[in-house]
Coordinates of C-alpha atoms in Angstrom, one line a residue:
Chain A
M2 CA 154.1 -105.0 137.5
D3 CA 157.5 -104.2 136.1
N4 CA 156.0 -103.4 132.8
Q5 CA 153.6 -101.0 134.4
R6 CA 156.3 -99.2 136.2
N7 CA 158.2 -98.8 133.0
L8 CA 155.1 -97.4 131.2
I9 CA 154.6 -94.9 134.0
L10 CA 158.3 -93.9 133.8
A11 CA 158.0 -93.6 130.0
I12 CA 155.0 -91.3 130.3
V13 CA 156.5 -89.2 133.0
L14 CA 159.7 -88.8 131.0
S15 CA 157.7 -87.9 127.9
A16 CA 155.8 -85.3 129.9
I17 CA 159.1 -83.8 131.2
V18 CA 160.5 -83.7 127.7
L19 CA 157.3 -82.1 126.3
F20 CA 156.7 -79.5 128.9
G21 CA 160.3 -78.9 129.9
W22 CA 161.0 -78.3 126.3
T23 CA 158.4 -75.6 125.9
A24 CA 159.7 -73.8 128.9
L25 CA 163.3 -73.8 127.7
A26 CA 162.6 -73.4 124.0
D27 CA 161.3 -69.9 123.9
R28 CA 164.6 -68.6 125.1
F29 CA 166.9 -70.8 123.1
F30 CA 164.9 -72.1 120.1
P31 CA 162.2 -69.6 119.3
V32 CA 159.7 -71.2 116.9
A33 CA 158.7 -69.6 113.7
K34 CA 157.1 -66.2 113.7
P35 CA 153.3 -66.0 114.0
A36 CA 151.4 -67.6 111.2
V37 CA 150.8 -65.4 108.2
T38 CA 147.5 -66.8 107.3
K39 CA 144.6 -68.3 109.2
I40 CA 142.2 -71.0 108.0
Q41 CA 138.7 -70.0 108.9
G42 CA 135.5 -71.4 107.6
G43 CA 137.5 -73.3 105.0
K44 CA 139.1 -70.2 103.6
E45 CA 142.6 -69.0 104.0
Q46 CA 142.8 -65.4 105.4
V47 CA 145.8 -63.2 105.7
L48 CA 146.6 -62.1 109.2
P49 CA 147.9 -58.6 110.1
Q50 CA 151.5 -58.8 111.0
P51 CA 153.2 -57.1 114.0
G52 CA 154.5 -53.7 113.0
V53 CA 151.6 -52.9 110.8
A54 CA 149.4 -51.6 113.7
S55 CA 149.6 -47.9 114.4
G56 CA 151.4 -46.3 117.3
P57 CA 150.1 -44.1 120.1
A58 CA 147.0 -42.1 119.3
A59 CA 148.6 -38.7 120.1
I60 CA 150.9 -39.2 117.2
R61 CA 149.7 -37.8 113.9
N62 CA 148.9 -39.7 110.7
R63 CA 151.9 -40.5 108.6
A64 CA 150.4 -39.0 105.4
I65 CA 149.8 -35.7 107.2
V66 CA 153.3 -35.5 108.7
L67 CA 154.8 -36.1 105.3
K68 CA 153.0 -33.1 103.9
E69 CA 154.2 -30.7 106.6
A70 CA 157.6 -30.0 105.1
P71 CA 159.2 -29.7 101.7
R72 CA 160.6 -33.0 100.4
V73 CA 162.8 -34.5 97.7
T74 CA 161.5 -37.8 96.5
I75 CA 163.6 -41.0 96.5
D76 CA 163.0 -43.4 93.7
T77 CA 165.2 -46.4 93.0
P78 CA 164.5 -50.0 91.8
K79 CA 164.1 -51.2 95.4
L80 CA 163.2 -48.1 97.4
V81 CA 160.6 -45.4 97.4
G82 CA 160.3 -42.5 99.8
S83 CA 161.6 -39.0 100.4
I84 CA 164.1 -36.8 102.1
N85 CA 162.8 -34.2 104.5
L86 CA 164.3 -30.8 103.7
K87 CA 163.5 -29.6 107.2
G88 CA 166.5 -31.0 109.1
A89 CA 167.9 -32.8 106.0
R90 CA 166.7 -36.2 107.2
I91 CA 166.1 -39.4 105.4
D92 CA 162.8 -40.2 107.1
D93 CA 160.4 -41.8 104.6
L94 CA 161.4 -45.0 103.0
M95 CA 159.5 -48.1 101.8
L96 CA 161.0 -51.3 100.5
K97 CA 159.3 -52.1 97.1
A98 CA 160.3 -55.8 97.0
Y99 CA 158.9 -56.7 100.4
K100 CA 155.3 -56.7 101.5
E101 CA 153.9 -56.5 105.0
T102 CA 151.8 -59.7 104.6
V103 CA 151.4 -62.4 102.0
A104 CA 148.2 -60.9 100.7
K105 CA 148.4 -59.8 97.1
N106 CA 147.3 -56.3 97.8
S107 CA 149.5 -55.8 100.8
P108 CA 151.4 -52.5 101.1
P109 CA 155.2 -52.6 101.0
I110 CA 157.3 -52.7 104.1
R111 CA 157.7 -49.2 105.6
L112 CA 161.1 -48.9 107.1
L113 CA 161.6 -45.2 107.8
S114 CA 159.0 -42.7 109.0
P115 CA 159.2 -39.0 110.0
N116 CA 159.3 -37.8 113.5
G117 CA 155.8 -37.2 114.8
S118 CA 154.3 -40.1 112.9
P119 CA 153.7 -43.6 114.4
D120 CA 156.9 -45.7 114.7
A121 CA 159.2 -42.7 113.8
Y122 CA 162.5 -44.0 112.4
Y123 CA 164.9 -41.7 110.6
A124 CA 168.5 -40.8 109.9
G125 CA 170.1 -37.4 109.9
F126 CA 173.5 -35.9 109.2
G127 CA 175.0 -32.6 110.2
W128 CA 177.7 -30.7 112.0
T129 CA 178.3 -29.6 115.6
G130 CA 180.8 -27.2 117.0
N131 CA 181.6 -24.4 119.3
G132 CA 180.9 -20.9 118.1
I133 CA 179.5 -22.2 114.8
D134 CA 176.0 -21.6 113.7
A135 CA 175.2 -25.1 112.4
P136 CA 171.9 -26.2 110.9
G137 CA 169.5 -27.9 113.4
P138 CA 166.5 -30.1 113.1
N139 CA 164.3 -27.2 112.1
S140 CA 166.5 -25.6 109.5
V141 CA 165.0 -25.8 106.1
W142 CA 167.5 -26.7 103.4
T143 CA 167.3 -26.1 99.6
A144 CA 167.7 -28.9 97.1
D145 CA 169.1 -28.7 93.5
A146 CA 166.7 -31.4 92.3
A147 CA 163.2 -32.7 93.0
A148 CA 164.1 -36.4 93.0
L149 CA 167.0 -38.6 94.1
T150 CA 167.6 -41.6 91.8
P151 CA 170.6 -44.0 91.4
T152 CA 171.9 -42.0 88.5
K153 CA 171.3 -38.5 90.0
P154 CA 172.6 -37.5 93.4
V155 CA 170.9 -34.5 95.1
T156 CA 172.7 -31.6 96.8
L157 CA 171.1 -30.0 99.8
S158 CA 172.4 -26.5 100.9
W159 CA 172.0 -24.3 103.9
K160 CA 173.7 -21.0 104.7
N161 CA 174.0 -19.3 108.0
N162 CA 174.4 -15.5 108.6
R163 CA 178.1 -15.7 109.3
G164 CA 179.2 -16.8 105.9
Q165 CA 179.4 -20.6 106.4
T166 CA 177.8 -22.7 103.7
F167 CA 176.7 -26.3 104.5
Q168 CA 176.2 -28.8 101.7
T169 CA 175.1 -32.4 101.9
V170 CA 175.3 -34.5 98.8
I171 CA 173.2 -37.6 99.0
A172 CA 173.6 -40.4 96.4
V173 CA 172.0 -43.8 96.4
D174 CA 172.8 -47.1 94.5
T175 CA 170.3 -49.6 93.1
D176 CA 170.2 -51.5 96.4
Y177 CA 170.1 -50.1 99.9
M178 CA 173.2 -47.9 100.3
F179 CA 173.2 -44.1 100.5
T180 CA 176.4 -42.2 100.3
V181 CA 176.3 -38.9 102.2
T182 CA 179.0 -36.3 101.5
Q183 CA 179.0 -33.3 103.9
K184 CA 180.8 -30.1 103.0
L185 CA 181.4 -27.1 105.2
A186 CA 182.7 -24.1 103.3
N187 CA 183.9 -21.3 105.5
G188 CA 183.1 -18.0 103.8
G189 CA 183.6 -16.0 107.0
T190 CA 186.6 -14.1 108.3
A191 CA 187.6 -16.3 111.2
P192 CA 188.4 -20.0 111.4
V193 CA 185.6 -22.3 112.7
S194 CA 185.8 -25.7 114.4
A195 CA 183.2 -28.3 113.7
R196 CA 182.6 -32.1 113.9
P197 CA 180.5 -34.0 111.4
Y198 CA 177.9 -36.4 112.8
G199 CA 175.4 -39.0 111.8
L200 CA 172.4 -40.1 113.7
I201 CA 169.7 -42.8 113.5
S202 CA 166.7 -42.4 115.8
R203 CA 163.8 -44.8 116.2
Y204 CA 160.7 -44.7 118.3
G205 CA 160.0 -48.1 119.8
A206 CA 162.1 -51.3 120.0
S207 CA 161.8 -53.9 117.4
K208 CA 158.6 -55.9 117.3
D209 CA 160.7 -59.0 116.7
A210 CA 161.7 -60.8 119.9
W211 CA 165.3 -61.1 121.1
S212 CA 166.5 -64.7 121.7
Y213 CA 169.9 -66.2 122.1
S214 CA 169.8 -67.8 118.7
N215 CA 168.4 -64.7 117.0
R216 CA 169.8 -61.5 118.5
I217 CA 167.8 -58.5 117.5
G218 CA 168.8 -55.0 118.6
A219 CA 171.5 -52.4 118.3
M220 CA 174.7 -53.7 116.7
H221 CA 178.2 -52.4 116.0
K222 CA 181.6 -53.5 115.0
V223 CA 183.9 -53.9 118.0
D224 CA 187.6 -52.9 117.8
D225 CA 188.8 -56.5 117.6
E226 CA 187.0 -57.3 114.4
K227 CA 183.9 -58.7 116.1
I228 CA 180.2 -57.7 115.9
A229 CA 178.4 -56.9 119.1
F230 CA 174.6 -57.1 119.6
T231 CA 172.9 -55.0 122.3
E232 CA 169.3 -55.7 123.2
Y233 CA 166.9 -52.7 122.8
K234 CA 166.1 -53.1 126.5
E235 CA 169.7 -52.6 127.4
V236 CA 170.0 -49.5 125.2
G237 CA 166.8 -48.2 126.9
E238 CA 168.3 -48.8 130.4
S239 CA 171.5 -47.0 129.4
G240 CA 169.5 -43.7 129.2
V241 CA 171.1 -40.4 128.1
T242 CA 174.6 -41.6 129.1
G243 CA 174.3 -44.4 126.7
I244 CA 176.7 -47.1 125.7
R245 CA 179.8 -45.5 124.3
F246 CA 182.5 -47.0 122.0
G247 CA 184.6 -45.7 119.3
S248 CA 187.6 -46.4 117.1
K249 CA 188.6 -46.4 113.4
G250 CA 186.5 -48.6 111.1
T251 CA 183.6 -49.0 113.4
W252 CA 180.0 -48.9 112.1
L253 CA 176.7 -49.1 114.0
G254 CA 173.0 -49.5 113.5
F255 CA 169.7 -50.9 114.5
G256 CA 168.3 -54.2 113.3
D257 CA 165.0 -56.0 113.2
K258 CA 164.8 -59.6 112.2
Y259 CA 164.9 -58.8 108.5
W260 CA 165.6 -55.0 108.3
L261 CA 168.6 -52.9 109.1
T262 CA 169.7 -49.3 109.3
A263 CA 173.4 -48.6 109.7
L264 CA 175.8 -45.7 109.8
V265 CA 179.1 -46.5 108.2
P266 CA 181.6 -43.6 108.8
D267 CA 184.7 -43.1 106.8
A268 CA 187.0 -46.0 107.8
K269 CA 190.1 -43.8 108.1
A270 CA 188.4 -41.3 110.5
T271 CA 188.6 -41.6 114.3
I272 CA 185.0 -41.9 115.5
E273 CA 183.2 -41.5 118.7
A274 CA 180.0 -43.4 118.7
G275 CA 177.3 -44.9 120.9
F276 CA 173.8 -46.0 121.5
L277 CA 171.6 -44.0 123.8
S278 CA 168.0 -43.5 124.9
P279 CA 167.3 -39.8 125.4
Q280 CA 163.6 -40.5 126.2
T281 CA 161.6 -43.6 127.1
N282 CA 161.1 -45.7 124.1
V283 CA 163.4 -43.6 121.9
Y284 CA 166.6 -45.4 120.7
Q285 CA 169.4 -43.6 119.0
A286 CA 172.7 -44.5 117.3
V287 CA 175.1 -41.6 117.0
E288 CA 178.6 -41.2 115.7
S289 CA 180.7 -38.1 115.2
G290 CA 184.1 -37.6 113.7
A291 CA 187.1 -35.6 115.0
A292 CA 186.8 -31.8 115.2
T293 CA 188.3 -30.1 112.1
I294 CA 189.4 -26.5 112.0
V295 CA 188.2 -24.8 108.8
A296 CA 190.2 -21.7 107.9
P297 CA 188.5 -18.8 106.2
G298 CA 188.0 -19.6 102.5
A299 CA 188.6 -23.3 103.1
T300 CA 186.2 -26.3 102.8
A301 CA 186.0 -29.3 105.1
M302 CA 184.6 -32.5 103.6
T303 CA 183.6 -35.9 105.0
T304 CA 181.9 -38.9 103.4
Q305 CA 179.9 -41.6 105.1
R306 CA 177.5 -44.3 104.1
F307 CA 174.0 -45.1 105.3
F308 CA 172.4 -48.5 104.8
A309 CA 168.6 -48.8 105.0
G310 CA 167.0 -51.9 103.7
A311 CA 166.6 -55.6 103.9
K312 CA 169.3 -57.9 105.1
E313 CA 169.7 -59.9 101.9
V314 CA 172.7 -62.2 102.2
A315 CA 174.2 -61.5 98.7
I316 CA 173.8 -57.7 99.1
L317 CA 175.4 -57.6 102.6
N318 CA 178.3 -59.8 101.4
A319 CA 178.8 -57.5 98.4
Y320 CA 178.9 -54.3 100.6
Q321 CA 181.2 -56.0 103.0
D322 CA 183.7 -56.6 100.2
K323 CA 183.1 -53.5 98.1
F324 CA 183.3 -50.9 100.8
A325 CA 185.5 -52.9 103.2
I326 CA 182.8 -52.8 105.9
D327 CA 184.2 -55.5 108.2
Q328 CA 181.6 -57.9 109.8
F329 CA 178.7 -56.3 107.9
S330 CA 177.3 -59.6 106.7
R331 CA 177.1 -60.7 110.3
T332 CA 174.2 -58.3 110.9
I333 CA 172.3 -61.5 110.0
D334 CA 172.7 -63.4 113.3
W335 CA 174.2 -66.6 111.9
G336 CA 175.6 -67.4 115.3
W337 CA 178.1 -70.2 116.2
F338 CA 177.2 -72.5 113.3
E339 CA 177.7 -69.9 110.5
I340 CA 180.2 -72.4 108.9
I341 CA 177.4 -74.9 108.3
E342 CA 174.5 -72.4 107.8
R343 CA 176.2 -70.5 105.0
P344 CA 176.7 -73.5 102.8
I345 CA 173.2 -74.7 103.5
F346 CA 171.8 -71.3 102.6
W347 CA 174.0 -71.2 99.5
V348 CA 172.7 -74.6 98.3
L349 CA 169.1 -73.7 99.1
D350 CA 169.4 -70.4 97.3
W351 CA 171.0 -72.0 94.3
L352 CA 168.3 -74.8 94.1
F353 CA 165.6 -72.1 94.5
K354 CA 166.9 -70.2 91.5
F355 CA 166.9 -73.4 89.7
V356 CA 163.4 -74.7 90.5
G357 CA 161.6 -71.5 91.5
N358 CA 159.9 -72.9 94.7
F359 CA 161.6 -72.9 98.1
G360 CA 159.6 -76.0 99.2
V361 CA 160.9 -78.0 96.3
A362 CA 164.4 -76.6 97.0
I363 CA 164.1 -77.9 100.6
I364 CA 163.0 -81.3 99.3
L365 CA 166.0 -81.4 96.9
L366 CA 168.3 -80.4 99.8
T367 CA 166.9 -83.4 101.7
F368 CA 167.7 -85.7 98.8
I369 CA 171.3 -84.3 98.8
V370 CA 171.8 -84.8 102.5
R371 CA 170.3 -88.3 102.5
G372 CA 172.4 -89.1 99.5
L373 CA 175.5 -88.2 101.3
M374 CA 174.4 -90.3 104.3
F375 CA 173.6 -93.3 102.1
P376 CA 177.0 -95.0 102.3
I377 CA 176.7 -95.1 106.1
A378 CA 173.3 -96.8 105.8
Q379 CA 174.6 -99.2 103.2
K380 CA 177.6 -100.1 105.4
Q381 CA 175.2 -100.7 108.3
F382 CA 173.1 -103.1 106.2
R383 CA 176.1 -104.9 104.9
S384 CA 177.2 -105.6 108.5
M385 CA 173.7 -106.6 109.3
A386 CA 173.8 -109.1 106.5
S387 CA 177.0 -110.6 107.8
M388 CA 175.2 -111.0 111.1
R389 CA 173.4 -113.8 109.6
A390 CA 176.6 -115.9 109.5
V391 CA 176.9 -115.7 113.2
Q392 CA 173.3 -116.4 113.9
P393 CA 173.9 -120.0 115.3
K394 CA 176.6 -118.9 117.7
M395 CA 174.4 -116.1 118.9
K396 CA 171.5 -118.5 119.6
E397 CA 173.9 -120.6 121.6
L398 CA 175.0 -117.6 123.7
Q399 CA 171.4 -116.6 124.3
E400 CA 170.6 -120.0 125.6
R401 CA 173.7 -120.1 127.9
H402 CA 173.3 -116.7 129.5
K403 CA 169.6 -116.3 129.4
D404 CA 169.3 -115.2 133.0
D405 CA 172.3 -112.9 133.1
K406 CA 171.5 -110.0 130.8
P407 CA 174.7 -107.9 131.3
R408 CA 176.8 -110.9 130.8
L409 CA 174.9 -111.8 127.7
Q410 CA 175.5 -108.4 126.3
Q411 CA 179.2 -108.6 127.0
E412 CA 179.5 -112.0 125.4
M413 CA 177.6 -110.9 122.4
L414 CA 179.9 -107.9 121.9
K415 CA 182.8 -110.2 122.2
L416 CA 181.3 -112.4 119.5
Y417 CA 180.8 -109.4 117.2
Q418 CA 184.4 -108.5 117.7
E419 CA 185.7 -111.9 117.0
E420 CA 183.6 -112.2 113.9
K421 CA 184.2 -108.6 112.9
V422 CA 180.5 -107.8 112.6
N423 CA 178.4 -105.2 114.3
P424 CA 174.8 -104.3 113.6
L425 CA 175.1 -100.9 115.2
A426 CA 176.6 -97.8 113.6
G427 CA 177.4 -95.9 116.7
C428 CA 175.9 -92.5 117.4
L429 CA 177.9 -90.7 114.7
P430 CA 175.3 -91.0 111.9
T431 CA 172.7 -89.4 114.2
F432 CA 175.0 -86.6 115.1
L433 CA 176.0 -85.8 111.6
Q434 CA 172.4 -84.9 110.8
I435 CA 171.9 -82.6 113.8
P436 CA 174.1 -79.7 112.5
V437 CA 172.3 -79.8 109.1
F438 CA 168.9 -79.7 110.8
Y439 CA 169.9 -76.8 113.1
A440 CA 171.4 -74.9 110.2
L441 CA 168.2 -75.2 108.2
Y442 CA 166.2 -74.1 111.3
K443 CA 168.4 -71.0 111.6
V444 CA 168.4 -70.3 107.8
L445 CA 164.6 -70.4 107.8
M446 CA 164.4 -68.2 110.8
I447 CA 166.9 -65.5 110.0
T448 CA 167.3 -65.1 106.3
I449 CA 164.9 -62.8 104.4
E450 CA 165.2 -64.9 101.3
M451 CA 162.9 -67.5 103.0
R452 CA 160.3 -64.9 104.1
H453 CA 156.9 -65.2 102.5
Q454 CA 158.0 -68.0 100.2
P455 CA 155.1 -70.3 99.3
F456 CA 155.3 -74.1 98.9
I457 CA 152.1 -75.7 97.6
L458 CA 148.3 -75.5 98.5
W459 CA 147.8 -73.7 101.8
I460 CA 151.5 -73.2 102.7
R461 CA 152.1 -69.6 101.7
D462 CA 155.1 -69.0 103.9
L463 CA 157.6 -71.7 104.6
S464 CA 159.3 -69.7 107.3
A465 CA 156.0 -69.6 109.3
P466 CA 154.2 -72.5 111.0
D467 CA 151.5 -74.5 109.3
P468 CA 148.3 -72.5 109.5
L469 CA 146.0 -75.5 109.5
H470 CA 145.0 -76.8 112.9
I471 CA 143.5 -80.2 113.4
L472 CA 141.8 -79.3 116.7
N473 CA 139.5 -76.8 115.1
L474 CA 138.7 -79.1 112.2
F475 CA 141.0 -77.2 109.7
G476 CA 139.4 -73.9 110.5
L477 CA 135.8 -75.0 110.4
L478 CA 135.4 -74.2 114.1
N479 CA 135.9 -70.7 115.0
F480 CA 138.8 -70.8 117.5
T481 CA 142.5 -71.0 117.5
P482 CA 144.0 -73.8 119.6
P483 CA 146.8 -72.9 122.0
A484 CA 150.2 -73.1 120.5
F485 CA 151.3 -76.3 122.1
L486 CA 148.2 -78.1 120.8
G487 CA 148.3 -76.4 117.4
I488 CA 149.1 -79.6 115.4
G489 CA 148.8 -79.0 111.7
V490 CA 148.7 -81.4 108.8
L491 CA 152.5 -81.2 108.4
A492 CA 153.0 -82.1 112.1
L493 CA 150.7 -85.1 111.7
L494 CA 152.5 -86.3 108.6
L495 CA 155.8 -85.9 110.6
G496 CA 154.4 -88.1 113.4
I497 CA 153.2 -90.8 111.1
S498 CA 156.3 -90.9 108.9
M499 CA 158.5 -91.1 112.0
W500 CA 156.4 -93.9 113.4
L501 CA 156.6 -95.8 110.2
Q502 CA 160.4 -95.3 110.0
F503 CA 160.9 -96.6 113.6
R504 CA 158.7 -99.6 112.8
L505 CA 160.8 -100.5 109.8
N506 CA 164.0 -100.3 111.7
P507 CA 164.0 -102.8 114.6
Q508 CA 166.4 -101.8 117.3
A509 CA 168.7 -104.3 118.8
G510 CA 169.1 -104.6 122.5
M511 CA 166.5 -102.1 123.7
D512 CA 165.0 -102.6 127.1
P513 CA 161.3 -102.3 127.5
A514 CA 161.2 -98.8 129.1
Q515 CA 163.4 -97.5 126.3
A516 CA 161.3 -99.3 123.7
Q517 CA 158.2 -97.5 125.2
I518 CA 159.9 -94.1 125.1
M519 CA 160.9 -94.8 121.5
G520 CA 157.3 -95.7 120.7
L521 CA 156.1 -92.4 122.0
M522 CA 158.8 -90.4 120.4
P523 CA 157.0 -89.8 117.0
W524 CA 154.0 -88.4 118.8
I525 CA 156.1 -86.2 121.2
M526 CA 158.0 -84.9 118.2
M527 CA 154.7 -84.1 116.5
F528 CA 153.8 -81.7 119.3
I529 CA 157.2 -80.2 119.7
M530 CA 157.7 -79.6 116.0
A531 CA 154.2 -78.3 115.2
P532 CA 154.9 -74.6 115.9
F533 CA 158.2 -74.5 114.0
A534 CA 158.6 -73.2 110.4
A535 CA 156.7 -75.3 107.8
G536 CA 159.9 -75.6 105.8
L537 CA 161.6 -77.4 108.7
L538 CA 158.8 -79.9 108.8
V539 CA 158.9 -80.4 105.1
Y540 CA 162.6 -81.2 105.5
W541 CA 162.0 -83.7 108.3
I542 CA 159.0 -85.5 106.6
T543 CA 161.0 -85.8 103.3
S544 CA 163.9 -87.1 105.3
N545 CA 161.8 -89.8 107.0
L546 CA 160.2 -90.9 103.8
L547 CA 163.6 -91.2 102.1
T548 CA 164.9 -93.2 105.1
I549 CA 161.9 -95.5 104.7
A550 CA 162.5 -95.9 101.0
Q551 CA 166.2 -96.5 101.6
Q552 CA 165.3 -99.1 104.3
M553 CA 162.9 -100.9 101.9
F554 CA 165.5 -100.8 99.1
L555 CA 168.2 -102.3 101.3
Y556 CA 165.9 -104.9 102.8
S557 CA 165.1 -106.0 99.2
R558 CA 168.8 -106.2 98.3
H559 CA 169.6 -108.2 101.4
P560 CA 166.7 -110.6 102.0
G561 CA 166.8 -112.3 105.3
I562 CA 168.2 -109.3 107.2
K563 CA 164.8 -108.7 108.8
A564 CA 164.9 -112.1 110.4
A565 CA 168.5 -111.5 111.7
A566 CA 167.6 -108.1 113.0
A567 CA 164.5 -109.4 114.7
A568 CA 166.6 -112.1 116.3
T569 CA 169.1 -109.6 117.8
A570 CA 166.2 -107.6 119.1
G571 CA 164.7 -110.7 120.5
P572 CA 166.6 -111.3 123.8
A573 CA 166.1 -107.8 125.0
K574 CA 162.3 -107.9 124.5
K575 CA 162.0 -110.9 126.9
Chain B
M28 CA 188.4 -79.8 139.1
F29 CA 188.6 -80.3 135.3
A30 CA 188.1 -84.0 135.8
K31 CA 184.9 -83.4 137.7
L32 CA 183.6 -81.3 134.9
I33 CA 184.3 -84.0 132.3
I34 CA 182.6 -86.6 134.4
L35 CA 179.6 -84.2 134.9
I36 CA 179.3 -83.8 131.1
A37 CA 179.5 -87.5 130.6
R38 CA 176.9 -88.1 133.3
A39 CA 174.6 -85.4 131.9
W40 CA 174.8 -87.2 128.5
Q41 CA 174.0 -90.6 130.1
Y42 CA 170.9 -89.3 131.9
G43 CA 169.8 -86.9 129.2
P44 CA 170.0 -87.5 125.4
S45 CA 171.4 -91.0 125.7
L46 CA 168.4 -92.2 127.6
I47 CA 166.0 -91.1 124.9
L48 CA 168.0 -92.1 121.8
P49 CA 167.9 -95.7 120.6
P50 CA 170.9 -97.8 121.7
T51 CA 173.6 -97.5 119.1
C52 CA 176.9 -98.2 121.0
R53 CA 179.3 -100.3 119.0
F54 CA 181.6 -100.6 122.0
M55 CA 181.4 -102.0 125.5
P56 CA 181.7 -100.1 127.8
S57 CA 180.0 -97.1 126.1
C58 CA 182.0 -94.0 125.4
S59 CA 180.6 -92.1 128.4
A60 CA 181.3 -94.9 130.8
Y61 CA 184.8 -95.4 129.2
T62 CA 185.6 -91.7 129.6
I63 CA 184.4 -91.6 133.2
E64 CA 186.6 -94.5 134.1
A65 CA 189.6 -93.2 132.2
V66 CA 189.3 -89.7 133.9
T67 CA 188.9 -91.3 137.3
R68 CA 192.0 -93.4 136.8
Y69 CA 194.3 -91.2 134.8
G70 CA 193.1 -87.7 135.5
A71 CA 191.6 -85.0 133.3
V72 CA 194.4 -84.7 130.8
K73 CA 195.3 -88.3 129.9
G74 CA 191.9 -89.6 130.7
G75 CA 190.2 -86.9 128.6
W76 CA 192.5 -87.7 125.7
L77 CA 191.7 -91.4 126.0
G78 CA 188.0 -90.5 125.9
I79 CA 188.4 -88.4 122.8
R80 CA 190.3 -91.1 121.1
R81 CA 187.6 -93.6 121.9
I82 CA 184.8 -91.3 120.6
C83 CA 186.8 -90.9 117.4
R84 CA 187.1 -94.7 117.0
C85 CA 183.3 -95.1 117.1
H86 CA 182.0 -94.8 113.5
P87 CA 180.5 -97.2 111.0
W88 CA 183.9 -98.2 109.5
G89 CA 185.7 -98.5 112.8
A90 CA 186.3 -101.3 115.3
S91 CA 183.7 -102.5 117.7
G92 CA 183.1 -104.8 120.6
Y93 CA 184.7 -105.1 124.1
D94 CA 187.1 -102.2 124.5
P95 CA 188.0 -101.5 128.2
V96 CA 190.1 -98.6 129.5
P97 CA 193.8 -99.7 129.2

């Protein structure tokens, strides 16, 4: 009767954990992005990724839009695209190093697209002012070269009818930073007043979802040396009024999970900036400098930078230092545990460069973590070995207080204290591992270095969930199980290895209800972990296997412990 | 006020993660029970401090056994 009640309690608790978890998790612990491949009919197929699909039908084909205006090509080791001479916009940019899907023939990631094409996304630079005839979005500029390369900047020029000449010099480095120098030469007879500006405009919010642990949206540096994230939804609601801010040394931009565009004005200039949404589904980041009065014959000049590319950790760190762009490396949403995540990332990245496979790097990381934890396990085993010495006294206590469990426990603890032994390690060893695990979860989720990194066999992206599903017989049946039932091979291995580990490690003083919950834990974790990144499961499985190996090794070093451990677990099992 | 918050956190721990995790306490009473008693008897500041000290004592190389609130 009592046992039955405990079993029911255990099942109800498990159900609460399992379903309560799924309800909470989406907000706080988003699982890996959708699978990149699908196993169907025994074959692995590459799935289309969000962002690849085309936009509204009324919008014209990208290739056609690109031909509508004169252009200067952009060609660097990492970027390919073009500058639109109509409006002097950088509005066509692809990232050579990153593909849309894991397929071999996949097109590269398209970051920027001209206005009028699907998912328009572009940057523009110009001047505004009173009584000045400044170039607008339809002004056609002339260029002094046909191509922009890291070694050769391009100068764009435009002249109005009142004697003012506008020049924009665009340079690019071998990574993702453009340097834009704007010049206004006043050849007229009267002074003019003008303000330089920079603009990023995108059609449509990011296809990557916002969550508290991975904030995706508009971002800018706040006055007090802090980065602020604003959800696209919030920018949309702010309308034409927008969200305004401004100070020296600010920068602002739009992010996706892996990509970023950012305007970095001259750090010494006082800037007015903001995010706004002039139309539904259009998001803009704007910044403008102070008004300068340009006397006849004089030239005003301002320099700013424009980042467009992938959020590679090393590159962002380098820009932050080189150009003194405060907080720039935080455009990757490391969050509260940055202090653990960065070393974990650093170790993983280093191991990856060493062995060339991120899955192997994760396994090696597990070895390092377990190695650091080994002294704790060893200490625990040593005290378990000394438990044997007090075995007779314990038996005696168990006999004496066999009907008074709380009293027995108290007496046993007193005995441990007198004999200076304790089979339990406290909860610290468990807690030490949680930050490492969470850090790996975040690193797999937020850093582009882990994107599309294969392991072995069918795992072609360690940052995506295992594409194999047991429920459809590994893709032989033609359906995709719902996410919470999508157990893959890795999840199954996780469940089994955890079950084995629990079995090898008899727990002292557990009451039956708790023992039952513990018995169900491996299988609950199997369901919970299934939709997470494959790399995270690789880590956990390796960790379980290493714990089992360590357990077996220590048991063989201290024969007889098993008996002692079983004896301490004995009274509670009654 | 602050004392209540500490007790709430300790209780949430007892009825949440602690219920699922295997028993690992080296001390009697457990850190959460110890902290609740300490805060009730000595208030948030001293009681909280006692609780923190107790948690810091609980590690594989530390003491163990019966350790009541002073």
